[in-house]
mmCIF file of C-alpha atoms in Angstrom:
data_model
loop_
_atom_site.group_PDB
_atom_site.id
_atom_site.type_symbol
_atom_site.label_atom_id
_atom_site.label_comp_id
_atom_site.label_asym_id
_atom_site.label_seq_id
_atom_site.Cartn_x
_atom_site.Cartn_y
_atom_site.Cartn_z
ATOM 1 C CA MET A 64 -5.573 -3.969 31.634
ATOM 2 C CA LYS A 65 -8.880 -4.715 33.291
ATOM 3 C CA TRP A 66 -9.543 -2.699 36.444
ATOM 4 C CA ALA A 67 -9.797 -5.818 38.612
ATOM 5 C CA GLY A 68 -6.332 -6.762 37.328
ATOM 6 C CA LEU A 69 -4.968 -3.406 38.171
ATOM 7 C CA LEU A 70 -6.353 -3.605 41.697
ATOM 8 C CA LEU A 71 -4.669 -7.034 42.099
ATOM 9 C CA LEU A 72 -1.430 -5.476 40.943
ATOM 10 C CA LEU A 73 -1.752 -2.663 43.455
ATOM 11 C CA SER A 74 -2.393 -5.108 46.266
ATOM 12 C CA LEU A 75 0.874 -6.924 45.616
ATOM 13 C CA VAL A 76 3.519 -4.786 47.428
ATOM 14 C CA GLY A 77 7.044 -5.566 46.427
ATOM 15 C CA ASP A 78 10.062 -5.255 48.661
ATOM 16 C CA SER A 79 9.401 -2.534 51.210
ATOM 17 C CA ASN A 80 11.541 0.412 50.477
ATOM 18 C CA PRO A 81 10.658 3.603 52.477
ATOM 19 C CA GLU A 82 13.029 5.801 50.473
ATOM 20 C CA LEU A 83 11.462 4.812 47.113
ATOM 21 C CA TYR A 84 7.981 5.018 48.627
ATOM 22 C CA ALA A 85 8.706 8.593 49.839
ATOM 23 C CA LYS A 86 10.207 9.560 46.440
ATOM 24 C CA PHE A 87 7.226 8.373 44.430
ATOM 25 C CA PHE A 88 4.804 9.918 46.858
ATOM 26 C CA GLU A 89 6.602 13.251 46.606
ATOM 27 C CA ASP A 90 6.529 13.039 42.723
ATOM 28 C CA ALA A 91 2.791 12.332 42.919
ATOM 29 C CA GLN A 92 2.290 15.492 44.992
ATOM 30 C CA LYS A 93 4.325 17.468 42.427
ATOM 31 C CA ALA A 94 2.163 16.105 39.593
ATOM 32 C CA LYS A 95 -1.029 16.989 41.548
ATOM 33 C CA SER A 96 0.110 20.623 41.976
ATOM 34 C CA LYS A 97 0.549 20.814 38.109
ATOM 35 C CA GLY A 98 -2.895 19.258 37.466
ATOM 36 C CA ASP A 99 -1.255 16.189 35.940
ATOM 37 C CA MET A 100 -3.633 13.495 37.101
ATOM 38 C CA ALA A 101 -2.046 10.809 34.948
ATOM 39 C CA GLY A 102 1.406 11.572 36.558
ATOM 40 C CA MET A 103 -0.197 11.595 39.966
ATOM 41 C CA GLU A 104 -1.751 8.223 39.449
ATOM 42 C CA GLN A 105 1.386 6.650 37.970
ATOM 43 C CA ASN A 106 3.527 7.833 40.856
ATOM 44 C CA LEU A 107 1.015 6.603 43.497
ATOM 45 C CA ILE A 108 0.885 3.199 41.854
ATOM 46 C CA LEU A 109 4.721 3.043 42.054
ATOM 47 C CA ALA A 110 4.679 4.247 45.674
ATOM 48 C CA HIS A 111 2.285 1.403 46.574
ATOM 49 C CA GLN A 112 4.674 -1.045 45.144
ATOM 50 C CA HIS A 113 7.244 -0.049 47.800
ATOM 51 C CA GLY A 114 4.906 0.293 50.770
ATOM 52 C CA PRO A 115 1.391 -0.436 51.895
ATOM 53 C CA GLY A 116 0.236 3.215 51.558
ATOM 54 C CA THR A 117 -2.079 5.097 53.774
ATOM 55 C CA GLU A 118 -5.712 6.119 53.786
ATOM 56 C CA TYR A 119 -4.594 9.317 52.185
ATOM 57 C CA THR A 120 -2.575 7.752 49.397
ATOM 58 C CA TRP A 121 -5.262 5.264 48.439
ATOM 59 C CA ARG A 122 -7.890 8.001 48.439
ATOM 60 C CA SER A 123 -5.621 10.263 46.400
ATOM 61 C CA LEU A 124 -5.097 7.444 43.811
ATOM 62 C CA SER A 125 -8.869 7.026 43.483
ATOM 63 C CA TRP A 126 -9.243 10.757 43.076
ATOM 64 C CA ALA A 127 -6.635 10.961 40.357
ATOM 65 C CA GLN A 128 -8.284 8.159 38.436
ATOM 66 C CA MET A 129 -11.757 9.574 38.915
ATOM 67 C CA ASN A 130 -10.571 12.955 37.379
ATOM 68 C CA GLN A 131 -9.341 11.085 34.293
ATOM 69 C CA GLY A 132 -12.705 9.391 33.846
ATOM 70 C CA LYS A 133 -11.310 5.989 34.938
ATOM 71 C CA TRP A 134 -14.325 5.460 37.096
ATOM 72 C CA ARG A 135 -14.251 1.644 37.436
ATOM 73 C CA ILE A 136 -10.673 1.749 38.719
ATOM 74 C CA ALA A 137 -11.403 4.767 40.871
ATOM 75 C CA LEU A 138 -14.437 3.106 42.416
ATOM 76 C CA GLY A 139 -12.458 -0.134 43.112
ATOM 77 C CA ASN A 140 -9.690 1.784 44.812
ATOM 78 C CA ALA A 141 -12.088 3.803 46.921
ATOM 79 C CA LYS A 142 -13.556 0.512 48.127
ATOM 80 C CA GLU A 143 -10.029 -0.860 48.512
ATOM 81 C CA ASN A 144 -9.193 2.083 50.763
ATOM 82 C CA ILE A 145 -12.134 1.311 53.009
ATOM 83 C CA LYS A 146 -11.179 -2.337 53.080
ATOM 84 C CA ARG A 147 -7.553 -1.571 54.068
ATOM 85 C CA ASN A 148 -8.007 1.498 56.303
ATOM 86 C CA GLY A 149 -11.574 1.264 57.523
ATOM 87 C CA GLU A 150 -14.464 3.707 57.187
ATOM 88 C CA THR A 151 -13.762 7.315 58.144
ATOM 89 C CA THR A 152 -15.342 10.508 56.877
ATOM 90 C CA TRP A 153 -12.429 10.918 54.442
ATOM 91 C CA SER A 154 -12.641 7.382 52.957
ATOM 92 C CA LEU A 155 -16.412 7.727 52.594
ATOM 93 C CA LYS A 156 -15.930 11.124 51.001
ATOM 94 C CA GLN A 157 -13.997 9.567 48.170
ATOM 95 C CA LEU A 158 -16.529 6.788 47.718
ATOM 96 C CA PHE A 159 -19.143 9.598 47.470
ATOM 97 C CA TYR A 160 -17.062 11.537 44.941
ATOM 98 C CA VAL A 161 -16.815 8.578 42.559
ATOM 99 C CA ALA A 162 -20.478 7.701 43.026
ATOM 100 C CA SER A 163 -21.684 11.193 42.351
ATOM 101 C CA SER A 164 -19.424 11.625 39.329
ATOM 102 C CA ILE A 165 -20.909 8.495 37.603
ATOM 103 C CA GLY A 166 -24.525 9.308 38.635
ATOM 104 C CA ASP A 167 -24.838 6.351 41.027
ATOM 105 C CA LEU A 168 -27.144 8.175 43.372
ATOM 106 C CA GLU A 169 -27.882 5.129 45.465
ATOM 107 C CA LEU A 170 -24.225 4.703 46.339
ATOM 108 C CA ALA A 171 -23.871 8.414 46.916
ATOM 109 C CA ARG A 172 -26.734 8.362 49.362
ATOM 110 C CA TYR A 173 -25.295 5.286 51.123
ATOM 111 C CA SER A 174 -21.968 7.065 51.563
ATOM 112 C CA VAL A 175 -23.472 10.084 53.237
ATOM 113 C CA LYS A 176 -25.816 7.973 55.414
ATOM 114 C CA ARG A 177 -23.076 5.651 56.348
ATOM 115 C CA GLU A 178 -20.748 8.497 57.420
ATOM 116 C CA SER A 179 -23.477 10.034 59.633
ATOM 117 C CA GLY A 180 -23.518 6.840 61.675
ATOM 118 C CA LEU A 181 -19.769 6.614 62.299
ATOM 119 C CA PRO A 182 -18.447 6.921 65.827
ATOM 120 C CA LYS A 183 -17.034 10.340 66.710
ATOM 121 C CA ALA A 184 -13.432 9.126 66.482
ATOM 122 C CA LYS A 185 -13.904 8.154 62.836
ATOM 123 C CA ARG A 186 -15.626 11.350 61.798
ATOM 124 C CA ASN A 187 -12.367 13.174 61.054
ATOM 125 C CA SER A 188 -13.984 15.806 58.737
ATOM 126 C CA THR A 189 -17.531 16.795 57.601
ATOM 127 C CA MET A 190 -19.691 15.670 54.689
ATOM 128 C CA SER A 191 -21.814 18.780 54.615
ATOM 129 C CA GLU A 192 -20.552 19.768 51.176
ATOM 130 C CA GLU A 193 -21.184 16.197 49.868
ATOM 131 C CA ALA A 194 -24.779 16.357 51.315
ATOM 132 C CA LEU A 195 -25.259 19.665 49.404
ATOM 133 C CA THR A 196 -23.860 18.028 46.203
ATOM 134 C CA LEU A 197 -26.373 15.161 46.651
ATOM 135 C CA ALA A 198 -29.178 17.718 47.001
ATOM 136 C CA LYS A 199 -28.064 19.430 43.759
ATOM 137 C CA LEU A 200 -28.232 16.083 42.000
ATOM 138 C CA THR A 201 -31.708 15.187 43.244
ATOM 139 C CA MET A 202 -33.546 18.487 43.764
ATOM 140 C CA PRO A 203 -34.175 21.535 41.611
ATOM 141 C CA THR A 204 -32.004 24.598 42.078
ATOM 142 C CA VAL A 205 -33.405 28.113 41.686
ATOM 143 C CA LEU A 206 -31.079 30.952 40.669
ATOM 144 C CA GLU A 207 -32.220 34.551 41.114
ATOM 145 C CA ILE A 208 -29.866 36.586 38.891
ATOM 146 C CA ASP A 209 -29.644 40.335 38.202
ATOM 147 C CA TYR A 210 -27.530 40.979 35.098
ATOM 148 C CA ARG A 211 -26.098 44.525 35.161
ATOM 149 C CA ILE A 212 -26.240 45.969 31.684
ATOM 150 C CA VAL A 213 -24.074 48.975 30.955
ATOM 151 C CA VAL A 214 -25.996 50.496 27.974
ATOM 152 C CA GLU A 215 -22.956 51.869 26.212
ATOM 153 C CA HIS A 216 -21.406 48.387 26.065
ATOM 154 C CA PHE A 217 -24.153 47.166 23.829
ATOM 155 C CA GLU A 218 -24.887 48.133 20.247
ATOM 156 C CA ASN A 219 -27.692 50.732 19.936
ATOM 157 C CA GLN A 220 -29.766 49.884 16.845
ATOM 158 C CA ASP A 221 -32.298 52.570 16.124
ATOM 159 C CA GLY A 222 -32.661 53.370 19.844
ATOM 160 C CA LYS A 223 -32.973 49.712 20.844
ATOM 161 C CA LEU A 224 -30.805 47.065 22.383
ATOM 162 C CA TYR A 225 -31.300 43.529 21.305
ATOM 163 C CA ILE A 226 -30.048 41.149 23.933
ATOM 164 C CA GLN A 227 -30.273 37.313 24.056
ATOM 165 C CA ALA A 228 -31.839 36.343 27.422
ATOM 166 C CA PRO A 229 -31.244 32.957 29.101
ATOM 167 C CA CYS A 230 -33.211 30.121 27.431
ATOM 168 C CA ALA A 231 -36.787 30.086 28.712
ATOM 169 C CA ASP A 232 -37.178 26.334 28.256
ATOM 170 C CA HIS A 233 -34.202 24.106 27.318
ATOM 171 C CA LEU A 234 -33.263 20.713 28.611
ATOM 172 C CA TRP A 235 -32.937 21.085 32.380
ATOM 173 C CA GLN A 236 -33.560 24.874 32.469
ATOM 174 C CA LYS A 237 -36.733 27.008 32.729
ATOM 175 C CA ALA A 238 -36.338 30.772 32.976
ATOM 176 C CA ALA A 239 -38.545 33.859 33.514
ATOM 177 C CA THR A 240 -36.924 37.164 32.646
ATOM 178 C CA THR A 241 -37.929 40.796 33.301
ATOM 179 C CA VAL A 242 -36.194 44.172 32.790
ATOM 180 C CA SER A 243 -36.024 47.190 35.162
ATOM 181 C CA GLY A 244 -34.622 50.726 34.643
ATOM 182 C CA ALA A 245 -35.428 50.872 30.918
ATOM 183 C CA LYS A 246 -37.954 53.116 29.241
ATOM 184 C CA SER A 247 -39.696 49.976 27.687
ATOM 185 C CA TRP A 248 -38.984 46.444 26.857
ATOM 186 C CA LYS A 249 -40.433 43.280 25.461
ATOM 187 C CA LEU A 250 -39.462 39.541 25.380
ATOM 188 C CA TYR A 251 -40.136 37.359 22.372
ATOM 189 C CA LYS A 252 -38.950 34.356 20.439
ATOM 190 C CA ASP A 253 -37.012 34.693 17.180
ATOM 191 C CA GLY A 254 -36.465 31.180 15.985
ATOM 192 C CA ARG A 255 -34.580 29.444 18.880
ATOM 193 C CA TRP A 256 -33.512 32.710 20.447
ATOM 194 C CA ASP A 257 -35.093 34.345 23.501
ATOM 195 C CA VAL A 258 -34.822 38.067 22.555
ATOM 196 C CA LEU A 259 -35.074 41.137 24.781
ATOM 197 C CA GLU A 260 -35.852 44.254 22.777
ATOM 198 C CA ILE A 261 -35.030 47.072 25.143
ATOM 199 C CA ASP A 262 -35.535 50.851 24.774
ATOM 200 C CA PRO A 263 -33.135 52.173 27.461
ATOM 201 C CA GLY A 264 -34.282 55.775 27.154
ATOM 202 C CA GLU A 265 -31.884 57.917 29.130
ATOM 203 C CA ALA A 266 -30.682 55.101 31.374
ATOM 204 C CA LYS A 267 -26.949 54.351 31.552
ATOM 205 C CA GLU A 268 -27.537 51.015 33.224
ATOM 206 C CA ILE A 269 -30.402 48.632 33.311
ATOM 207 C CA ILE A 270 -31.045 45.404 35.119
ATOM 208 C CA ILE A 271 -32.145 42.147 33.578
ATOM 209 C CA HIS A 272 -33.581 39.812 36.150
ATOM 210 C CA SER A 273 -33.858 36.125 35.538
ATOM 211 C CA THR A 274 -35.445 33.540 37.819
ATOM 212 C CA ILE A 275 -33.934 30.281 36.592
ATOM 213 C CA THR A 276 -34.952 26.815 37.741
ATOM 214 C CA HIS A 277 -32.594 23.915 36.997
ATOM 215 C CA THR A 278 -33.987 20.349 37.391
ATOM 216 C CA PRO A 279 -31.197 17.833 37.473
ATOM 217 C CA LYS A 280 -31.450 14.847 35.112
ATOM 218 C CA PRO A 281 -28.246 12.710 35.485
ATOM 219 C CA ILE A 282 -28.130 9.691 33.195
ATOM 220 C CA GLY A 283 -26.029 7.435 35.405
ATOM 221 C CA TRP A 284 -23.556 4.833 34.332
ATOM 222 C CA LYS A 285 -26.039 1.970 34.419
ATOM 223 C CA ALA A 286 -28.479 3.589 31.948
ATOM 224 C CA LEU A 287 -25.581 4.770 29.780
ATOM 225 C CA GLU A 288 -24.172 1.264 29.439
ATOM 226 C CA LYS A 289 -27.496 0.020 28.218
ATOM 227 C CA ALA A 290 -27.529 2.511 25.339
ATOM 228 C CA LYS A 291 -26.779 0.447 22.154
ATOM 229 C CA SER A 292 -27.930 2.699 19.320
ATOM 230 C CA THR A 293 -25.510 3.107 16.403
ATOM 231 C CA THR A 294 -27.600 5.178 14.025
ATOM 232 C CA ILE A 295 -29.166 8.645 14.058
ATOM 233 C CA PRO A 296 -32.312 9.961 12.358
ATOM 234 C CA ASN A 297 -31.749 11.359 8.813
ATOM 235 C CA SER A 298 -33.355 14.648 10.049
ATOM 236 C CA LEU A 299 -30.309 15.285 12.295
ATOM 237 C CA LYS A 300 -27.554 14.616 9.758
ATOM 238 C CA ALA A 301 -27.357 18.367 9.093
ATOM 239 C CA TYR A 302 -25.782 18.571 12.612
ATOM 240 C CA THR A 303 -22.765 16.533 11.443
ATOM 241 C CA GLY A 304 -21.384 18.856 8.854
ATOM 242 C CA LYS A 305 -19.223 22.056 8.782
ATOM 243 C CA PHE A 306 -19.878 24.740 11.343
ATOM 244 C CA ILE A 307 -18.690 28.169 12.579
ATOM 245 C CA ASN A 308 -18.109 29.151 16.152
ATOM 246 C CA GLY A 309 -15.972 32.220 15.685
ATOM 247 C CA THR A 310 -13.689 30.092 13.485
ATOM 248 C CA ALA A 311 -14.852 27.727 10.667
ATOM 249 C CA TYR A 312 -14.583 23.993 11.325
ATOM 250 C CA ASP A 313 -14.785 21.066 8.958
ATOM 251 C CA PRO A 314 -15.355 17.568 10.438
ATOM 252 C CA ALA A 315 -13.764 16.202 7.314
ATOM 253 C CA ASP A 316 -10.465 17.862 8.199
ATOM 254 C CA PRO A 317 -7.501 15.553 7.554
ATOM 255 C CA PHE A 318 -6.362 16.148 11.113
ATOM 256 C CA LEU A 319 -9.470 14.415 12.350
ATOM 257 C CA GLU A 320 -9.590 11.635 9.685
ATOM 258 C CA ASP A 321 -6.621 9.821 11.376
ATOM 259 C CA LEU A 322 -7.838 10.423 14.943
ATOM 260 C CA VAL A 323 -11.536 9.881 15.155
ATOM 261 C CA PRO A 324 -11.928 6.318 13.715
ATOM 262 C CA SER A 325 -9.906 4.942 16.583
ATOM 263 C CA LEU A 326 -12.383 6.433 19.005
ATOM 264 C CA LYS A 327 -15.517 4.871 17.609
ATOM 265 C CA GLY A 328 -17.225 2.553 20.104
ATOM 266 C CA LYS A 329 -19.882 -0.098 19.732
ATOM 267 C CA SER A 330 -22.632 2.569 20.187
ATOM 268 C CA ILE A 331 -23.031 6.342 19.823
ATOM 269 C CA ALA A 332 -22.945 6.716 23.594
ATOM 270 C CA GLU A 333 -19.671 4.789 23.885
ATOM 271 C CA THR A 334 -18.147 6.968 21.090
ATOM 272 C CA VAL A 335 -19.063 10.135 22.898
ATOM 273 C CA GLN A 336 -17.537 8.787 26.102
ATOM 274 C CA ASN A 337 -14.377 7.792 24.184
ATOM 275 C CA ILE A 338 -14.070 11.342 22.885
ATOM 276 C CA LEU A 339 -14.496 12.752 26.371
ATOM 277 C CA ASP A 340 -11.793 10.351 27.673
ATOM 278 C CA TRP A 341 -9.432 11.305 24.819
ATOM 279 C CA LEU A 342 -9.842 15.013 25.693
ATOM 280 C CA ALA A 343 -9.111 14.268 29.420
ATOM 281 C CA LYS A 344 -6.043 12.330 28.516
ATOM 282 C CA ASN A 345 -4.587 14.526 25.790
ATOM 283 C CA MET A 346 -5.737 18.150 26.334
ATOM 284 C CA ARG A 347 -4.470 20.586 28.946
ATOM 285 C CA TYR A 348 -6.391 23.700 30.050
ATOM 286 C CA GLU A 349 -4.283 26.767 29.111
ATOM 287 C CA PHE A 350 -4.881 30.217 27.730
ATOM 288 C CA GLY A 351 -3.318 31.864 24.722
ATOM 289 C CA HIS A 352 -3.762 29.277 21.944
ATOM 290 C CA SER A 353 -5.064 29.319 18.373
ATOM 291 C CA ASP A 354 -8.679 28.261 17.615
ATOM 292 C CA SER A 355 -7.764 26.201 14.526
ATOM 293 C CA LEU A 356 -8.178 22.524 14.506
ATOM 294 C CA GLU A 357 -4.608 21.967 13.396
ATOM 295 C CA ALA A 358 -3.303 24.159 16.239
ATOM 296 C CA MET A 359 -5.437 22.481 18.899
ATOM 297 C CA LEU A 360 -4.471 19.024 17.772
ATOM 298 C CA LYS A 361 -0.758 19.937 17.739
ATOM 299 C CA SER A 362 -0.543 21.996 20.902
ATOM 300 C CA HIS A 363 -3.118 19.898 22.917
ATOM 301 C CA ARG A 364 -3.889 23.152 24.799
ATOM 302 C CA GLY A 365 -6.792 25.445 25.096
ATOM 303 C CA VAL A 366 -9.652 26.758 27.322
ATOM 304 C CA CYS A 367 -13.408 25.969 27.338
ATOM 305 C CA HIS A 368 -14.200 27.182 23.812
ATOM 306 C CA HIS A 369 -11.245 25.311 22.372
ATOM 307 C CA TYR A 370 -12.343 22.122 24.029
ATOM 308 C CA SER A 371 -15.948 22.663 22.952
ATOM 309 C CA ASN A 372 -15.126 23.431 19.329
ATOM 310 C CA LEU A 373 -12.750 20.449 19.131
ATOM 311 C CA MET A 374 -15.300 18.056 20.690
ATOM 312 C CA VAL A 375 -18.113 19.181 18.361
ATOM 313 C CA ALA A 376 -15.762 18.660 15.419
ATOM 314 C CA MET A 377 -14.718 15.227 16.644
ATOM 315 C CA CYS A 378 -18.352 14.122 17.308
ATOM 316 C CA ARG A 379 -19.453 15.290 13.883
ATOM 317 C CA ALA A 380 -16.471 13.628 12.298
ATOM 318 C CA ALA A 381 -17.780 10.347 13.911
ATOM 319 C CA GLY A 382 -21.282 11.052 12.500
ATOM 320 C CA ILE A 383 -22.773 12.208 15.858
ATOM 321 C CA PRO A 384 -24.925 15.366 15.978
ATOM 322 C CA ALA A 385 -23.323 17.953 18.219
ATOM 323 C CA LEU A 386 -23.764 21.635 19.084
ATOM 324 C CA VAL A 387 -21.736 24.199 20.971
ATOM 325 C CA ALA A 388 -23.553 25.421 24.080
ATOM 326 C CA HIS A 389 -23.086 28.880 25.386
ATOM 327 C CA GLY A 390 -23.790 30.407 28.832
ATOM 328 C CA ASP A 391 -22.357 30.983 32.259
ATOM 329 C CA ALA A 392 -21.125 28.658 34.992
ATOM 330 C CA MET A 393 -22.746 30.437 37.936
ATOM 331 C CA PRO A 394 -22.219 29.568 41.599
ATOM 332 C CA SER A 395 -24.835 26.934 42.499
ATOM 333 C CA ASP A 396 -25.216 27.674 46.165
ATOM 334 C CA GLY A 397 -25.376 30.898 48.198
ATOM 335 C CA SER A 398 -25.005 34.507 47.062
ATOM 336 C CA PHE A 399 -22.635 36.017 44.414
ATOM 337 C CA LYS A 400 -21.938 39.571 43.237
ATOM 338 C CA ASP A 401 -20.718 40.933 39.904
ATOM 339 C CA THR A 402 -19.501 37.591 38.713
ATOM 340 C CA ALA A 403 -19.108 36.998 34.934
ATOM 341 C CA PRO A 404 -18.199 33.297 34.570
ATOM 342 C CA SER A 405 -18.767 32.910 30.820
ATOM 343 C CA HIS A 406 -18.496 29.274 29.805
ATOM 344 C CA GLY A 407 -18.989 26.962 26.851
ATOM 345 C CA TRP A 408 -19.780 23.261 26.605
ATOM 346 C CA VAL A 409 -21.392 20.799 24.261
ATOM 347 C CA GLU A 410 -24.671 19.061 23.520
ATOM 348 C CA VAL A 411 -24.672 15.747 21.705
ATOM 349 C CA TYR A 412 -27.484 13.700 20.342
ATOM 350 C CA ILE A 413 -27.788 10.169 21.715
ATOM 351 C CA PRO A 414 -30.906 8.350 20.508
ATOM 352 C CA GLU A 415 -31.737 6.860 23.886
ATOM 353 C CA PHE A 416 -31.598 10.210 25.627
ATOM 354 C CA GLY A 417 -32.146 12.885 22.984
ATOM 355 C CA TRP A 418 -29.972 16.052 23.140
ATOM 356 C CA THR A 419 -27.574 15.538 26.053
ATOM 357 C CA PRO A 420 -25.180 18.001 27.666
ATOM 358 C CA VAL A 421 -21.547 17.150 28.320
ATOM 359 C CA ASP A 422 -18.714 19.404 29.438
ATOM 360 C CA PRO A 423 -15.535 18.476 27.548
ATOM 361 C CA LEU A 424 -13.485 19.704 30.479
ATOM 362 C CA ASN A 425 -14.838 16.819 32.598
ATOM 363 C CA PRO A 426 -14.873 13.191 31.283
ATOM 364 C CA ASN A 427 -17.552 12.170 33.782
ATOM 365 C CA THR A 428 -20.254 14.554 32.624
ATOM 366 C CA LEU A 429 -21.946 12.208 30.224
ATOM 367 C CA ARG A 430 -22.643 9.899 33.149
ATOM 368 C CA CYS A 431 -23.615 12.773 35.437
ATOM 369 C CA PHE A 432 -23.915 16.398 34.296
ATOM 370 C CA HIS A 433 -23.855 18.718 37.331
ATOM 371 C CA ALA A 434 -26.420 21.164 35.932
ATOM 372 C CA PRO A 435 -27.301 23.665 38.775
ATOM 373 C CA GLY A 436 -24.976 26.475 37.898
ATOM 374 C CA TYR A 437 -24.843 26.089 34.099
ATOM 375 C CA VAL A 438 -27.076 28.982 32.802
ATOM 376 C CA ILE A 439 -27.977 28.119 29.163
ATOM 377 C CA VAL A 440 -28.085 31.189 26.845
ATOM 378 C CA ASP A 441 -27.654 29.545 23.449
ATOM 379 C CA THR A 442 -26.789 26.510 21.382
ATOM 380 C CA SER A 443 -25.115 27.324 18.065
ATOM 381 C CA SER A 444 -23.859 25.552 14.900
ATOM 382 C CA HIS A 445 -27.404 24.547 13.842
ATOM 383 C CA TRP A 446 -26.562 25.212 10.240
ATOM 384 C CA PRO A 447 -23.177 25.895 8.527
ATOM 385 C CA GLU A 448 -23.298 29.708 8.854
ATOM 386 C CA ASP A 449 -24.878 29.724 12.344
ATOM 387 C CA ASN A 450 -22.206 31.715 14.290
ATOM 388 C CA HIS A 451 -23.046 32.615 17.964
ATOM 389 C CA PHE A 452 -20.524 35.407 17.714
ATOM 390 C CA TYR A 453 -22.566 37.217 15.043
ATOM 391 C CA MET A 454 -26.294 36.468 15.398
ATOM 392 C CA LYS A 455 -28.545 38.102 12.792
ATOM 393 C CA MET A 456 -32.362 38.035 13.489
ATOM 394 C CA LYS A 457 -35.157 37.791 11.039
ATOM 395 C CA ASN A 458 -35.584 41.603 11.111
ATOM 396 C CA GLY A 459 -31.928 42.131 10.175
ATOM 397 C CA LYS A 460 -30.963 43.364 13.658
ATOM 398 C CA HIS A 461 -27.784 42.050 15.368
ATOM 399 C CA LEU A 462 -28.538 40.045 18.470
ATOM 400 C CA GLN A 463 -25.983 40.240 21.287
ATOM 401 C CA SER A 464 -25.638 37.659 24.065
ATOM 402 C CA ILE A 465 -26.078 38.356 27.735
ATOM 403 C CA GLN A 466 -23.381 35.768 28.360
ATOM 404 C CA GLY A 467 -20.520 37.325 30.415
ATOM 405 C CA ALA A 468 -22.547 40.369 31.703
ATOM 406 C CA PRO A 469 -21.862 41.141 35.374
ATOM 407 C CA ALA A 470 -24.302 39.094 37.484
ATOM 408 C CA SER A 471 -25.337 39.200 41.077
ATOM 409 C CA GLY A 472 -27.836 37.013 42.978
ATOM 410 C CA TYR A 473 -28.151 33.785 44.780
ATOM 411 C CA ALA A 474 -28.825 30.086 44.269
ATOM 412 C CA LYS A 475 -30.693 27.633 46.534
ATOM 413 C CA GLN A 476 -32.104 24.168 46.362
ATOM 414 C CA ILE A 477 -35.852 23.606 46.579
ATOM 415 C CA SER A 478 -37.945 20.521 47.358
ATOM 416 C CA LYS A 479 -39.610 18.791 44.367
#
């Protein structure tokens, strides 16, 4: 059903029935508490068929649809909310959320500016967080991070530690890294890896300090929908085959052969978005599941590395180059202490945009990747045996990742 048609359906309230309205609204709240966005959406639609709804229910409907990647419907219902219930801080907040999730920075700016001009009676909340989000989408973020390295937790190889530092120059990230508390250290490149070779001496702990600048580069839905390429360069076809990320994966697996063809779009960009949408609709974030393709496609459960491995396998099965990205999802504003937010996501190759980050946990990230807190440490699966969980350097030494080490520091936005 077209989104305009769905809006028309929602605007046609049937026989008013307060009891049914209350029941479906209660069921929507229960679905929300479980993270069931589809159930929340369905019950709010049913509630609106038995009553006109409120500013809150219309905003909630838009929010549930936005979190499923149904951005056209979500945007339409955010506007419908304003039409029915007027402009307030809350209604403009939801308009902002949809706009920022799809990289429509013009509409996002409009929402913030419009709210600042509302009369006091209509400003029933604050949009300070939204203004900060807008800054993160338009201005660089600098993170000052101290990684606390407990020497005995890392492998000592002939008196040295070999630790993979945050990527010095990759996509949106530039990083400068130093070491304190060690007898000696040096930073050098080994292929794609940024390697810290550290002689800890007698130290039990050392500090690796990184100054990381993230410059946001959201694609936006308008540019994405203009992307029409259907072929990739021959030089990148090596990124469409088998790979290892802890577990071995084969894009030609029979479990993918039945699934992936139905997700192919008219362009590479559309296929990637279809895969993100499928993950949002069919997968649930949950610990304690097997890493195998068969298990993931049967249980429809997993955490970030399950999502990432599955998405890379699905993209490669569709002939799209894809890599697993490794790093940390750091706080993107203010200070933090001894956090270790290890995270994994995906990079896909789209001819119009080159290598492009997406988070398979969020179907909106192709349109707008919120980069500020994503510290990139590695991308793996560049060749069939390229396994992030056992990296062997040219000198034969084992390289260990800084990912997940306790980190303290702060993040702030800076002017361009």
